[in-house]
C-alpha cells in the first residue's frame, strides 16, 4: 500500500505490519529510509497510516515510484537506515515448535530479509554465540534450553521467476509457510506440489531433508535455492546436484550441516502436470471423481483428508511427524526377515537394497499407543512420538531410544531418527 502525508511530498510504501519505506524530499534531494518497526509506537504509526482517518492519503504505486526514483535518478544517495537487529533474551521456544516441549532460547531474533540474516550472523560471531536456525519448528526435538542465538527465518515473498505458458518457475522466501505456498501454487493453476500438501513447516526447511509424501519429494520439482554462508555472509545459489538430495537427506544435513542459512527456494511447476495418485489411499479417496476430471486440487484435497485422518494435529497434540526414517536393509537381510514375518511391508530399491516400514516394525515390537503419561507413541501411527503435555525433550528422547533398542532386539534393524535433535 502507498500513502502520502497530506499536503506534503512525503510518501510511504507499506510493505507489511512491521516494515515501510519513507521517502521525503529535502530541498533538491530525496531521502528514502527503510523503517523496520520493532517498537510499539512505530507499529502504531503503520496502523495509523493504513487507517483512512489519519493525516495520510492513499496514492498509486507510480506516484510513490516517482519520488523514490528521483532519489536515485538525481544521483542522490538512497539512504537505507535499518533499525538495529536486537536479539531478545530468554525466549520460550515451546510455542514456536510443534513438539511443544519446554525450552528457551538464550538469545532469539527474527530475520525478515538477507540483511537481517547477515546482521544476526555478525551478532552471533562478535558475541561468540553458537547459532541455531529455526523455521516452523516442526522437525526438531529440543533436549534442553538452546544456548546462543536462535535465528528464526521469517523471509516472505513469492515471485514468478519465469513462465512459458505451460511451465513456470516460482520462488518463495524461506519464511513462507510450506502449506500456504503449496495452496498458492494450486490457486495459480501450477501443479506439482499437490502431494506435499499439509506438510508443516517453512519453505526454507523443505530442502533440508528433501521433504516427501505420497510418492513425491521436493527434489522432483526443485530448481535452485539461495543460502547465506554462516562463515562469511556471502550468498550462494545451489542447483539440484549441489544439494545432493536423498531420502529425507540433503547436503545441508550432511557435509554442509550448520554452514548455510537458506533464504529462498525455487521450484519448477507445470500448468498441466501429470497427477500422481498411485501412492497410499489417494486413488481410493478419489474414486468418486472420474479420472478425466481429476485436478491437482483434487489430489491435494485427498492428501489433506488422508493426512488429517492419520496424523496427529500438532496444534492439539505435540509431535514432529515421523520420528524415525524408514530403514533400508540389504536384500539378504530382508529375505531372512520375510521368512519369519511373511507379511512384513518391504519395498525393493533400485540399488538392490530393500526399504522397510519403520511404523510396522515399531508396531510389531508392541509400541503403538504406548503412553508414559506426559508422552508416548501415537495410537494411530506408531512412527509418531507425541507430547501429551508437559514432557521434556529428554523424556521423549528416552522413549525414542527404548523404541530403537526394542526394534533392534526383535528384528536386528537399526532405526535412525528423522527429527533433528537440538542440544543432545
Ligand atoms: C504432523 C507432521 C507431519 C509431518 N509430515 C511430514 C511429511 O509427510 N514429510 C516430510 O518430509 N516431513 C514431514 N514432517 C516434518 C516437517 O514438517 C518437515 O521436515 C519440515 O520441512 C520442517 O520444516 P520447519 O520449517 O518446521 O523446520 P524446523 O523444524 O524449524 O527445522 C528443521 C531443521 O532445518 C533447519 N532449518 C530450518 N530452516 C532453515 C533455513 N531456512 N536454513 C537453514 N536451516 C534451516 C533447522 O535448524 C533444523 O535443523 C512432518 C511434521 C509434522 C509435525
PDB file of N, CA and C and ligand atoms in Angstrom, residues 96-99 117 131-141 151-155 173-178 195-214 216-218 226-228 230 247-248 252-253 257-265 307 311-315 317-322 384 418-422, ligand 1:
ATOM      1  N   UNK A  96       6.916 -22.090  19.534  1.00  0.00           N
ATOM      2  CA  UNK A  96       7.472 -21.953  18.173  1.00  0.00           C
ATOM      3  C   UNK A  96       7.891 -23.293  17.588  1.00  0.00           C
ATOM      4  N   UNK A  97       7.623 -24.379  18.323  1.00  0.00           N
ATOM      5  CA  UNK A  97       7.968 -25.715  17.838  1.00  0.00           C
ATOM      6  C   UNK A  97       6.752 -26.631  18.005  1.00  0.00           C
ATOM      7  N   UNK A  98       6.581 -27.595  17.103  1.00  0.00           N
ATOM      8  CA  UNK A  98       5.345 -28.399  17.137  1.00  0.00           C
ATOM      9  C   UNK A  98       5.381 -29.472  18.227  1.00  0.00           C
ATOM     10  N   UNK A  99       6.568 -29.881  18.691  1.00  0.00           N
ATOM     11  CA  UNK A  99       6.622 -30.852  19.789  1.00  0.00           C
ATOM     12  C   UNK A  99       6.140 -30.208  21.089  1.00  0.00           C
ATOM     13  N   UNK A 117      19.639 -11.558   8.146  1.00  0.00           N
ATOM     14  CA  UNK A 117      20.376 -12.814   8.384  1.00  0.00           C
ATOM     15  C   UNK A 117      21.848 -12.477   8.616  1.00  0.00           C
ATOM     16  N   UNK A 131      24.981 -20.677  16.756  1.00  0.00           N
ATOM     17  CA  UNK A 131      23.760 -20.301  16.033  1.00  0.00           C
ATOM     18  C   UNK A 131      22.885 -21.526  15.813  1.00  0.00           C
ATOM     19  N   UNK A 132      21.585 -21.374  16.056  1.00  0.00           N
ATOM     20  CA  UNK A 132      20.619 -22.413  15.691  1.00  0.00           C
ATOM     21  C   UNK A 132      19.565 -21.766  14.800  1.00  0.00           C
ATOM     22  N   UNK A 133      19.348 -22.338  13.628  1.00  0.00           N
ATOM     23  CA  UNK A 133      18.352 -21.773  12.715  1.00  0.00           C
ATOM     24  C   UNK A 133      17.012 -22.458  12.980  1.00  0.00           C
ATOM     25  N   UNK A 134      15.969 -21.633  13.023  1.00  0.00           N
ATOM     26  CA  UNK A 134      14.622 -22.148  13.281  1.00  0.00           C
ATOM     27  C   UNK A 134      13.691 -21.735  12.150  1.00  0.00           C
ATOM     28  N   UNK A 135      12.951 -22.726  11.627  1.00  0.00           N
ATOM     29  CA  UNK A 135      11.916 -22.406  10.644  1.00  0.00           C
ATOM     30  C   UNK A 135      10.579 -22.483  11.368  1.00  0.00           C
ATOM     31  N   UNK A 136       9.769 -23.463  10.987  1.00  0.00           N
ATOM     32  CA  UNK A 136       8.475 -23.638  11.654  1.00  0.00           C
ATOM     33  C   UNK A 136       8.577 -24.527  12.880  1.00  0.00           C
ATOM     34  N   UNK A 137       9.775 -25.039  13.175  1.00  0.00           N
ATOM     35  CA  UNK A 137       9.965 -25.851  14.388  1.00  0.00           C
ATOM     36  C   UNK A 137       9.213 -27.174  14.361  1.00  0.00           C
ATOM     37  N   UNK A 138       8.949 -27.717  13.157  1.00  0.00           N
ATOM     38  CA  UNK A 138       8.134 -28.934  13.085  1.00  0.00           C
ATOM     39  C   UNK A 138       8.962 -30.191  12.844  1.00  0.00           C
ATOM     40  N   UNK A 139      10.282 -30.031  12.849  1.00  0.00           N
ATOM     41  CA  UNK A 139      11.131 -31.208  12.654  1.00  0.00           C
ATOM     42  C   UNK A 139      12.297 -31.176  13.617  1.00  0.00           C
ATOM     43  N   UNK A 140      12.003 -30.787  14.861  1.00  0.00           N
ATOM     44  CA  UNK A 140      13.087 -30.759  15.849  1.00  0.00           C
ATOM     45  C   UNK A 140      12.578 -31.133  17.238  1.00  0.00           C
ATOM     46  N   UNK A 141      13.477 -31.780  17.988  1.00  0.00           N
ATOM     47  CA  UNK A 141      13.209 -32.052  19.404  1.00  0.00           C
ATOM     48  C   UNK A 141      14.269 -31.297  20.199  1.00  0.00           C
ATOM     49  N   UNK A 151      17.975 -18.150  15.464  1.00  0.00           N
ATOM     50  CA  UNK A 151      17.622 -17.233  14.370  1.00  0.00           C
ATOM     51  C   UNK A 151      16.411 -17.796  13.649  1.00  0.00           C
ATOM     52  N   UNK A 152      15.268 -17.137  13.833  1.00  0.00           N
ATOM     53  CA  UNK A 152      14.044 -17.621  13.179  1.00  0.00           C
ATOM     54  C   UNK A 152      13.914 -16.943  11.821  1.00  0.00           C
ATOM     55  N   UNK A 153      13.715 -17.760  10.800  1.00  0.00           N
ATOM     56  CA  UNK A 153      13.665 -17.230   9.440  1.00  0.00           C
ATOM     57  C   UNK A 153      12.232 -16.837   9.100  1.00  0.00           C
ATOM     58  N   UNK A 154      12.043 -15.522   8.834  1.00  0.00           N
ATOM     59  CA  UNK A 154      10.690 -15.017   8.543  1.00  0.00           C
ATOM     60  C   UNK A 154      10.692 -14.278   7.200  1.00  0.00           C
ATOM     61  N   UNK A 155      11.527 -14.751   6.274  1.00  0.00           N
ATOM     62  CA  UNK A 155      11.634 -14.059   4.973  1.00  0.00           C
ATOM     63  C   UNK A 155      10.446 -14.446   4.105  1.00  0.00           C
ATOM     64  N   UNK A 173      10.222 -17.013  -0.405  1.00  0.00           N
ATOM     65  CA  UNK A 173      11.084 -16.704   0.729  1.00  0.00           C
ATOM     66  C   UNK A 173      11.069 -17.867   1.711  1.00  0.00           C
ATOM     67  N   UNK A 174      12.221 -18.082   2.356  1.00  0.00           N
ATOM     68  CA  UNK A 174      12.369 -19.251   3.233  1.00  0.00           C
ATOM     69  C   UNK A 174      11.364 -19.248   4.383  1.00  0.00           C
ATOM     70  N   UNK A 175      10.848 -18.062   4.737  1.00  0.00           N
ATOM     71  CA  UNK A 175       9.925 -17.993   5.869  1.00  0.00           C
ATOM     72  C   UNK A 175       8.473 -18.204   5.485  1.00  0.00           C
ATOM     73  N   UNK A 176       8.200 -18.406   4.204  1.00  0.00           N
ATOM     74  CA  UNK A 176       6.808 -18.695   3.814  1.00  0.00           C
ATOM     75  C   UNK A 176       6.405 -20.041   4.421  1.00  0.00           C
ATOM     76  N   UNK A 177       5.146 -20.137   4.840  1.00  0.00           N
ATOM     77  CA  UNK A 177       4.642 -21.407   5.376  1.00  0.00           C
ATOM     78  C   UNK A 177       4.460 -22.373   4.199  1.00  0.00           C
ATOM     79  N   UNK A 178       5.043 -23.562   4.321  1.00  0.00           N
ATOM     80  CA  UNK A 178       5.049 -24.501   3.196  1.00  0.00           C
ATOM     81  C   UNK A 178       3.638 -24.756   2.647  1.00  0.00           C
ATOM     82  N   UNK A 195       0.889 -33.272  -3.882  1.00  0.00           N
ATOM     83  CA  UNK A 195       1.034 -34.432  -2.975  1.00  0.00           C
ATOM     84  C   UNK A 195       1.724 -34.038  -1.668  1.00  0.00           C
ATOM     85  N   UNK A 196       2.320 -32.844  -1.646  1.00  0.00           N
ATOM     86  CA  UNK A 196       3.054 -32.394  -0.453  1.00  0.00           C
ATOM     87  C   UNK A 196       2.225 -31.424   0.385  1.00  0.00           C
ATOM     88  N   UNK A 197       0.909 -31.398   0.124  1.00  0.00           N
ATOM     89  CA  UNK A 197       0.007 -30.525   0.894  1.00  0.00           C
ATOM     90  C   UNK A 197       0.038 -30.913   2.365  1.00  0.00           C
ATOM     91  N   UNK A 198      -0.161 -29.892   3.188  1.00  0.00           N
ATOM     92  CA  UNK A 198      -0.315 -30.045   4.646  1.00  0.00           C
ATOM     93  C   UNK A 198       0.933 -30.528   5.392  1.00  0.00           C
ATOM     94  N   UNK A 199       2.079 -30.571   4.727  1.00  0.00           N
ATOM     95  CA  UNK A 199       3.308 -30.840   5.498  1.00  0.00           C
ATOM     96  C   UNK A 199       3.604 -29.558   6.284  1.00  0.00           C
ATOM     97  N   UNK A 200       3.744 -29.663   7.615  1.00  0.00           N
ATOM     98  CA  UNK A 200       4.007 -28.446   8.387  1.00  0.00           C
ATOM     99  C   UNK A 200       5.393 -27.876   8.058  1.00  0.00           C
ATOM    100  N   UNK A 201       5.623 -26.657   8.516  1.00  0.00           N
ATOM    101  CA  UNK A 201       6.959 -26.084   8.396  1.00  0.00           C
ATOM    102  C   UNK A 201       7.060 -25.032   7.322  1.00  0.00           C
ATOM    103  N   UNK A 202       8.315 -24.622   7.085  1.00  0.00           N
ATOM    104  CA  UNK A 202       8.593 -23.483   6.219  1.00  0.00           C
ATOM    105  C   UNK A 202       9.162 -23.944   4.883  1.00  0.00           C
ATOM    106  N   UNK A 203       9.096 -23.043   3.906  1.00  0.00           N
ATOM    107  CA  UNK A 203       9.692 -23.316   2.594  1.00  0.00           C
ATOM    108  C   UNK A 203      11.204 -23.522   2.737  1.00  0.00           C
ATOM    109  N   UNK A 204      11.835 -22.716   3.602  1.00  0.00           N
ATOM    110  CA  UNK A 204      13.290 -22.767   3.731  1.00  0.00           C
ATOM    111  C   UNK A 204      13.815 -24.086   4.255  1.00  0.00           C
ATOM    112  N   UNK A 205      13.006 -24.776   5.060  1.00  0.00           N
ATOM    113  CA  UNK A 205      13.468 -26.057   5.604  1.00  0.00           C
ATOM    114  C   UNK A 205      13.165 -27.208   4.652  1.00  0.00           C
ATOM    115  N   UNK A 206      12.342 -26.957   3.630  1.00  0.00           N
ATOM    116  CA  UNK A 206      11.921 -28.078   2.766  1.00  0.00           C
ATOM    117  C   UNK A 206      13.092 -28.797   2.081  1.00  0.00           C
ATOM    118  N   UNK A 207      14.147 -28.062   1.667  1.00  0.00           N
ATOM    119  CA  UNK A 207      15.267 -28.809   1.072  1.00  0.00           C
ATOM    120  C   UNK A 207      16.139 -29.524   2.094  1.00  0.00           C
ATOM    121  N   UNK A 208      16.071 -29.093   3.352  1.00  0.00           N
ATOM    122  CA  UNK A 208      16.952 -29.665   4.374  1.00  0.00           C
ATOM    123  C   UNK A 208      16.873 -31.186   4.350  1.00  0.00           C
ATOM    124  N   UNK A 209      15.626 -31.699   4.403  1.00  0.00           N
ATOM    125  CA  UNK A 209      15.513 -33.160   4.406  1.00  0.00           C
ATOM    126  C   UNK A 209      14.748 -33.619   3.160  1.00  0.00           C
ATOM    127  N   UNK A 210      14.729 -32.745   2.108  1.00  0.00           N
ATOM    128  CA  UNK A 210      14.065 -33.145   0.861  1.00  0.00           C
ATOM    129  C   UNK A 210      12.684 -33.721   1.200  1.00  0.00           C
ATOM    130  N   UNK A 211      11.830 -32.840   1.753  1.00  0.00           N
ATOM    131  CA  UNK A 211      10.544 -33.338   2.279  1.00  0.00           C
ATOM    132  C   UNK A 211       9.801 -34.140   1.214  1.00  0.00           C
ATOM    133  N   UNK A 212       9.095 -35.139   1.681  1.00  0.00           N
ATOM    134  CA  UNK A 212       8.398 -36.007   0.746  1.00  0.00           C
ATOM    135  C   UNK A 212       7.147 -36.591   1.365  1.00  0.00           C
ATOM    136  N   UNK A 213       6.204 -36.921   0.508  1.00  0.00           N
ATOM    137  CA  UNK A 213       4.979 -37.587   0.958  1.00  0.00           C
ATOM    138  C   UNK A 213       4.226 -38.075  -0.275  1.00  0.00           C
ATOM    139  N   UNK A 214       3.543 -39.180  -0.129  1.00  0.00           N
ATOM    140  CA  UNK A 214       2.659 -39.711  -1.170  1.00  0.00           C
ATOM    141  C   UNK A 214       3.334 -39.770  -2.545  1.00  0.00           C
ATOM    142  N   UNK A 216       6.008 -38.267  -3.751  1.00  0.00           N
ATOM    143  CA  UNK A 216       6.674 -37.085  -4.330  1.00  0.00           C
ATOM    144  C   UNK A 216       7.650 -36.522  -3.297  1.00  0.00           C
ATOM    145  N   UNK A 217       8.797 -36.063  -3.793  1.00  0.00           N
ATOM    146  CA  UNK A 217       9.755 -35.363  -2.924  1.00  0.00           C
ATOM    147  C   UNK A 217      10.021 -34.007  -3.568  1.00  0.00           C
ATOM    148  N   UNK A 218      10.498 -33.038  -2.766  1.00  0.00           N
ATOM    149  CA  UNK A 218      10.705 -31.726  -3.404  1.00  0.00           C
ATOM    150  C   UNK A 218      11.770 -31.793  -4.487  1.00  0.00           C
ATOM    151  N   UNK A 226      18.792 -20.179  -2.679  1.00  0.00           N
ATOM    152  CA  UNK A 226      19.817 -19.223  -2.284  1.00  0.00           C
ATOM    153  C   UNK A 226      20.060 -19.381  -0.792  1.00  0.00           C
ATOM    154  N   UNK A 227      21.339 -19.382  -0.419  1.00  0.00           N
ATOM    155  CA  UNK A 227      21.659 -19.544   1.004  1.00  0.00           C
ATOM    156  C   UNK A 227      22.812 -18.620   1.379  1.00  0.00           C
ATOM    157  N   UNK A 228      22.763 -18.152   2.616  1.00  0.00           N
ATOM    158  CA  UNK A 228      23.815 -17.275   3.137  1.00  0.00           C
ATOM    159  C   UNK A 228      24.822 -18.135   3.889  1.00  0.00           C
ATOM    160  N   UNK A 230      27.238 -19.071   6.596  1.00  0.00           N
ATOM    161  CA  UNK A 230      27.322 -18.701   8.017  1.00  0.00           C
ATOM    162  C   UNK A 230      28.705 -18.107   8.337  1.00  0.00           C
ATOM    163  N   UNK A 247      16.866 -39.696   0.370  1.00  0.00           N
ATOM    164  CA  UNK A 247      15.652 -39.935   1.150  1.00  0.00           C
ATOM    165  C   UNK A 247      15.782 -39.221   2.496  1.00  0.00           C
ATOM    166  N   UNK A 248      14.978 -38.168   2.673  1.00  0.00           N
ATOM    167  CA  UNK A 248      14.994 -37.306   3.873  1.00  0.00           C
ATOM    168  C   UNK A 248      16.410 -36.807   4.177  1.00  0.00           C
ATOM    169  N   UNK A 252      22.740 -30.356   3.212  1.00  0.00           N
ATOM    170  CA  UNK A 252      22.619 -29.455   4.368  1.00  0.00           C
ATOM    171  C   UNK A 252      22.451 -30.207   5.692  1.00  0.00           C
ATOM    172  N   UNK A 253      22.192 -31.530   5.594  1.00  0.00           N
ATOM    173  CA  UNK A 253      22.151 -32.341   6.814  1.00  0.00           C
ATOM    174  C   UNK A 253      23.429 -33.160   6.950  1.00  0.00           C
ATOM    175  N   UNK A 257      26.352 -29.312   6.901  1.00  0.00           N
ATOM    176  CA  UNK A 257      25.483 -29.090   8.066  1.00  0.00           C
ATOM    177  C   UNK A 257      25.919 -27.830   8.834  1.00  0.00           C
ATOM    178  N   UNK A 258      24.939 -27.019   9.201  1.00  0.00           N
ATOM    179  CA  UNK A 258      25.134 -25.799  10.005  1.00  0.00           C
ATOM    180  C   UNK A 258      25.977 -24.732   9.303  1.00  0.00           C
ATOM    181  N   UNK A 259      26.223 -24.894   7.989  1.00  0.00           N
ATOM    182  CA  UNK A 259      27.078 -23.903   7.317  1.00  0.00           C
ATOM    183  C   UNK A 259      26.287 -22.877   6.517  1.00  0.00           C
ATOM    184  N   UNK A 260      24.985 -23.116   6.304  1.00  0.00           N
ATOM    185  CA  UNK A 260      24.207 -22.234   5.429  1.00  0.00           C
ATOM    186  C   UNK A 260      22.869 -21.887   6.048  1.00  0.00           C
ATOM    187  N   UNK A 261      22.430 -20.672   5.767  1.00  0.00           N
ATOM    188  CA  UNK A 261      21.052 -20.290   6.114  1.00  0.00           C
ATOM    189  C   UNK A 261      20.314 -20.123   4.788  1.00  0.00           C
ATOM    190  N   UNK A 262      19.328 -20.963   4.572  1.00  0.00           N
ATOM    191  CA  UNK A 262      18.584 -20.927   3.305  1.00  0.00           C
ATOM    192  C   UNK A 262      17.614 -19.750   3.353  1.00  0.00           C
ATOM    193  N   UNK A 263      17.646 -18.903   2.300  1.00  0.00           N
ATOM    194  CA  UNK A 263      16.807 -17.694   2.328  1.00  0.00           C
ATOM    195  C   UNK A 263      15.720 -17.698   1.254  1.00  0.00           C
ATOM    196  N   UNK A 264      15.887 -18.469   0.190  1.00  0.00           N
ATOM    197  CA  UNK A 264      14.883 -18.508  -0.892  1.00  0.00           C
ATOM    198  C   UNK A 264      15.007 -19.834  -1.622  1.00  0.00           C
ATOM    199  N   UNK A 265      13.865 -20.400  -2.018  1.00  0.00           N
ATOM    200  CA  UNK A 265      13.874 -21.679  -2.724  1.00  0.00           C
ATOM    201  C   UNK A 265      12.965 -21.557  -3.947  1.00  0.00           C
ATOM    202  N   UNK A 307      -4.166 -37.292   5.401  1.00  0.00           N
ATOM    203  CA  UNK A 307      -3.234 -36.886   6.458  1.00  0.00           C
ATOM    204  C   UNK A 307      -3.986 -36.564   7.750  1.00  0.00           C
ATOM    205  N   UNK A 311      -2.634 -38.535  10.943  1.00  0.00           N
ATOM    206  CA  UNK A 311      -1.560 -37.900  11.713  1.00  0.00           C
ATOM    207  C   UNK A 311      -2.119 -36.979  12.782  1.00  0.00           C
ATOM    208  N   UNK A 312      -1.482 -36.946  13.949  1.00  0.00           N
ATOM    209  CA  UNK A 312      -1.964 -36.039  14.992  1.00  0.00           C
ATOM    210  C   UNK A 312      -1.721 -34.579  14.602  1.00  0.00           C
ATOM    211  N   UNK A 313      -2.684 -33.733  14.869  1.00  0.00           N
ATOM    212  CA  UNK A 313      -2.563 -32.303  14.570  1.00  0.00           C
ATOM    213  C   UNK A 313      -1.685 -31.670  15.655  1.00  0.00           C
ATOM    214  N   UNK A 314      -0.534 -31.086  15.279  1.00  0.00           N
ATOM    215  CA  UNK A 314       0.372 -30.534  16.295  1.00  0.00           C
ATOM    216  C   UNK A 314      -0.270 -29.442  17.147  1.00  0.00           C
ATOM    217  N   UNK A 315      -1.343 -28.811  16.631  1.00  0.00           N
ATOM    218  CA  UNK A 315      -1.955 -27.771  17.472  1.00  0.00           C
ATOM    219  C   UNK A 315      -2.787 -28.418  18.584  1.00  0.00           C
ATOM    220  N   UNK A 317      -1.980 -32.047  19.731  1.00  0.00           N
ATOM    221  CA  UNK A 317      -1.040 -32.877  20.489  1.00  0.00           C
ATOM    222  C   UNK A 317       0.362 -32.694  19.884  1.00  0.00           C
ATOM    223  N   UNK A 318       1.313 -32.391  20.768  1.00  0.00           N
ATOM    224  CA  UNK A 318       2.665 -32.087  20.306  1.00  0.00           C
ATOM    225  C   UNK A 318       3.317 -33.268  19.596  1.00  0.00           C
ATOM    226  N   UNK A 319       3.927 -33.006  18.448  1.00  0.00           N
ATOM    227  CA  UNK A 319       4.668 -34.057  17.731  1.00  0.00           C
ATOM    228  C   UNK A 319       5.477 -33.413  16.620  1.00  0.00           C
ATOM    229  N   UNK A 320       6.354 -34.206  16.004  1.00  0.00           N
ATOM    230  CA  UNK A 320       7.153 -33.676  14.885  1.00  0.00           C
ATOM    231  C   UNK A 320       7.019 -34.615  13.691  1.00  0.00           C
ATOM    232  N   UNK A 321       5.843 -35.183  13.522  1.00  0.00           N
ATOM    233  CA  UNK A 321       5.628 -36.115  12.401  1.00  0.00           C
ATOM    234  C   UNK A 321       6.396 -37.402  12.642  1.00  0.00           C
ATOM    235  N   UNK A 322       6.820 -38.051  11.559  1.00  0.00           N
ATOM    236  CA  UNK A 322       7.560 -39.319  11.695  1.00  0.00           C
ATOM    237  C   UNK A 322       8.834 -39.076  12.486  1.00  0.00           C
ATOM    238  N   UNK A 384       5.048 -42.004  14.973  1.00  0.00           N
ATOM    239  CA  UNK A 384       4.980 -40.657  15.540  1.00  0.00           C
ATOM    240  C   UNK A 384       5.041 -40.720  17.070  1.00  0.00           C
ATOM    241  N   UNK A 418      14.467 -39.290  12.255  1.00  0.00           N
ATOM    242  CA  UNK A 418      14.329 -38.329  11.149  1.00  0.00           C
ATOM    243  C   UNK A 418      14.338 -36.913  11.722  1.00  0.00           C
ATOM    244  N   UNK A 419      13.800 -36.799  12.934  1.00  0.00           N
ATOM    245  CA  UNK A 419      13.678 -35.492  13.590  1.00  0.00           C
ATOM    246  C   UNK A 419      15.069 -35.005  14.021  1.00  0.00           C
ATOM    247  N   UNK A 420      15.335 -33.709  13.823  1.00  0.00           N
ATOM    248  CA  UNK A 420      16.619 -33.126  14.230  1.00  0.00           C
ATOM    249  C   UNK A 420      16.661 -33.000  15.753  1.00  0.00           C
ATOM    250  N   UNK A 421      17.741 -33.496  16.341  1.00  0.00           N
ATOM    251  CA  UNK A 421      17.912 -33.445  17.801  1.00  0.00           C
ATOM    252  C   UNK A 421      18.729 -32.199  18.127  1.00  0.00           C
ATOM    253  N   UNK A 422      18.119 -31.259  18.834  1.00  0.00           N
ATOM    254  CA  UNK A 422      18.802 -29.994  19.132  1.00  0.00           C
ATOM    255  C   UNK A 422      19.244 -30.006  20.602  1.00  0.00           C
TER     256      UNK A 422
HETATM  257  C1  LIG B   1       2.366 -33.632  11.815  1.00  0.00           C
HETATM  258  C2  LIG B   1       3.632 -33.606  11.000  1.00  0.00           C
HETATM  259  C3  LIG B   1       3.687 -34.240   9.784  1.00  0.00           C
HETATM  260  C4  LIG B   1       4.851 -34.228   9.000  1.00  0.00           C
HETATM  261  N1  LIG B   1       4.857 -34.853   7.803  1.00  0.00           N
HETATM  262  C5  LIG B   1       5.964 -34.824   7.039  1.00  0.00           C
HETATM  263  C6  LIG B   1       5.969 -35.467   5.755  1.00  0.00           C
HETATM  264  O1  LIG B   1       4.968 -36.016   5.302  1.00  0.00           O
HETATM  265  N2  LIG B   1       7.116 -35.441   5.037  1.00  0.00           N
HETATM  266  C7  LIG B   1       8.237 -34.808   5.488  1.00  0.00           C
HETATM  267  O2  LIG B   1       9.242 -34.819   4.771  1.00  0.00           O
HETATM  268  N3  LIG B   1       8.261 -34.186   6.690  1.00  0.00           N
HETATM  269  C8  LIG B   1       7.154 -34.182   7.459  1.00  0.00           C
HETATM  270  N4  LIG B   1       7.163 -33.566   8.689  1.00  0.00           N
HETATM  271  C9  LIG B   1       8.401 -32.931   9.164  1.00  0.00           C
HETATM  272  C10 LIG B   1       8.466 -31.390   8.898  1.00  0.00           C
HETATM  273  O3  LIG B   1       7.211 -30.888   8.620  1.00  0.00           O
HETATM  274  C11 LIG B   1       9.391 -31.069   7.727  1.00  0.00           C
HETATM  275  O4  LIG B   1      10.653 -31.628   7.917  1.00  0.00           O
HETATM  276  C12 LIG B   1       9.541 -29.567   7.514  1.00  0.00           C
HETATM  277  O5  LIG B   1      10.248 -29.321   6.328  1.00  0.00           O
HETATM  278  C13 LIG B   1      10.252 -28.884   8.669  1.00  0.00           C
HETATM  279  O6  LIG B   1      10.156 -27.503   8.436  1.00  0.00           O
HETATM  280  P1  LIG B   1      10.358 -26.456   9.594  1.00  0.00           P
HETATM  281  O7  LIG B   1      10.358 -25.107   8.975  1.00  0.00           O
HETATM  282  O8  LIG B   1       9.372 -26.678  10.661  1.00  0.00           O
HETATM  283  O9  LIG B   1      11.828 -26.843  10.074  1.00  0.00           O
HETATM  284  P2  LIG B   1      12.425 -26.720  11.545  1.00  0.00           P
HETATM  285  O10 LIG B   1      11.877 -27.799  12.410  1.00  0.00           O
HETATM  286  O11 LIG B   1      12.316 -25.338  12.058  1.00  0.00           O
HETATM  287  O12 LIG B   1      13.951 -27.040  11.235  1.00  0.00           O
HETATM  288  C14 LIG B   1      14.334 -28.316  10.781  1.00  0.00           C
HETATM  289  C15 LIG B   1      15.855 -28.293  10.544  1.00  0.00           C
HETATM  290  O13 LIG B   1      16.152 -27.418   9.468  1.00  0.00           O
HETATM  291  C16 LIG B   1      16.972 -26.328   9.896  1.00  0.00           C
HETATM  292  N5  LIG B   1      16.433 -25.149   9.197  1.00  0.00           N
HETATM  293  C17 LIG B   1      15.153 -24.714   9.210  1.00  0.00           C
HETATM  294  N6  LIG B   1      15.029 -23.660   8.392  1.00  0.00           N
HETATM  295  C18 LIG B   1      16.251 -23.438   7.841  1.00  0.00           C
HETATM  296  C19 LIG B   1      16.762 -22.471   6.922  1.00  0.00           C
HETATM  297  N7  LIG B   1      15.988 -21.530   6.381  1.00  0.00           N
HETATM  298  N8  LIG B   1      18.075 -22.534   6.608  1.00  0.00           N
HETATM  299  C20 LIG B   1      18.880 -23.464   7.154  1.00  0.00           C
HETATM  300  N9  LIG B   1      18.456 -24.401   8.025  1.00  0.00           N
HETATM  301  C21 LIG B   1      17.146 -24.376   8.362  1.00  0.00           C
HETATM  302  C22 LIG B   1      16.834 -26.288  11.395  1.00  0.00           C
HETATM  303  O14 LIG B   1      18.000 -25.757  12.006  1.00  0.00           O
HETATM  304  C23 LIG B   1      16.632 -27.746  11.740  1.00  0.00           C
HETATM  305  O15 LIG B   1      17.864 -28.415  11.790  1.00  0.00           O
HETATM  306  C24 LIG B   1       6.004 -33.550   9.482  1.00  0.00           C
HETATM  307  C25 LIG B   1       5.950 -32.893  10.719  1.00  0.00           C
HETATM  308  C26 LIG B   1       4.776 -32.909  11.467  1.00  0.00           C
HETATM  309  C27 LIG B   1       4.730 -32.168  12.773  1.00  0.00           C
END
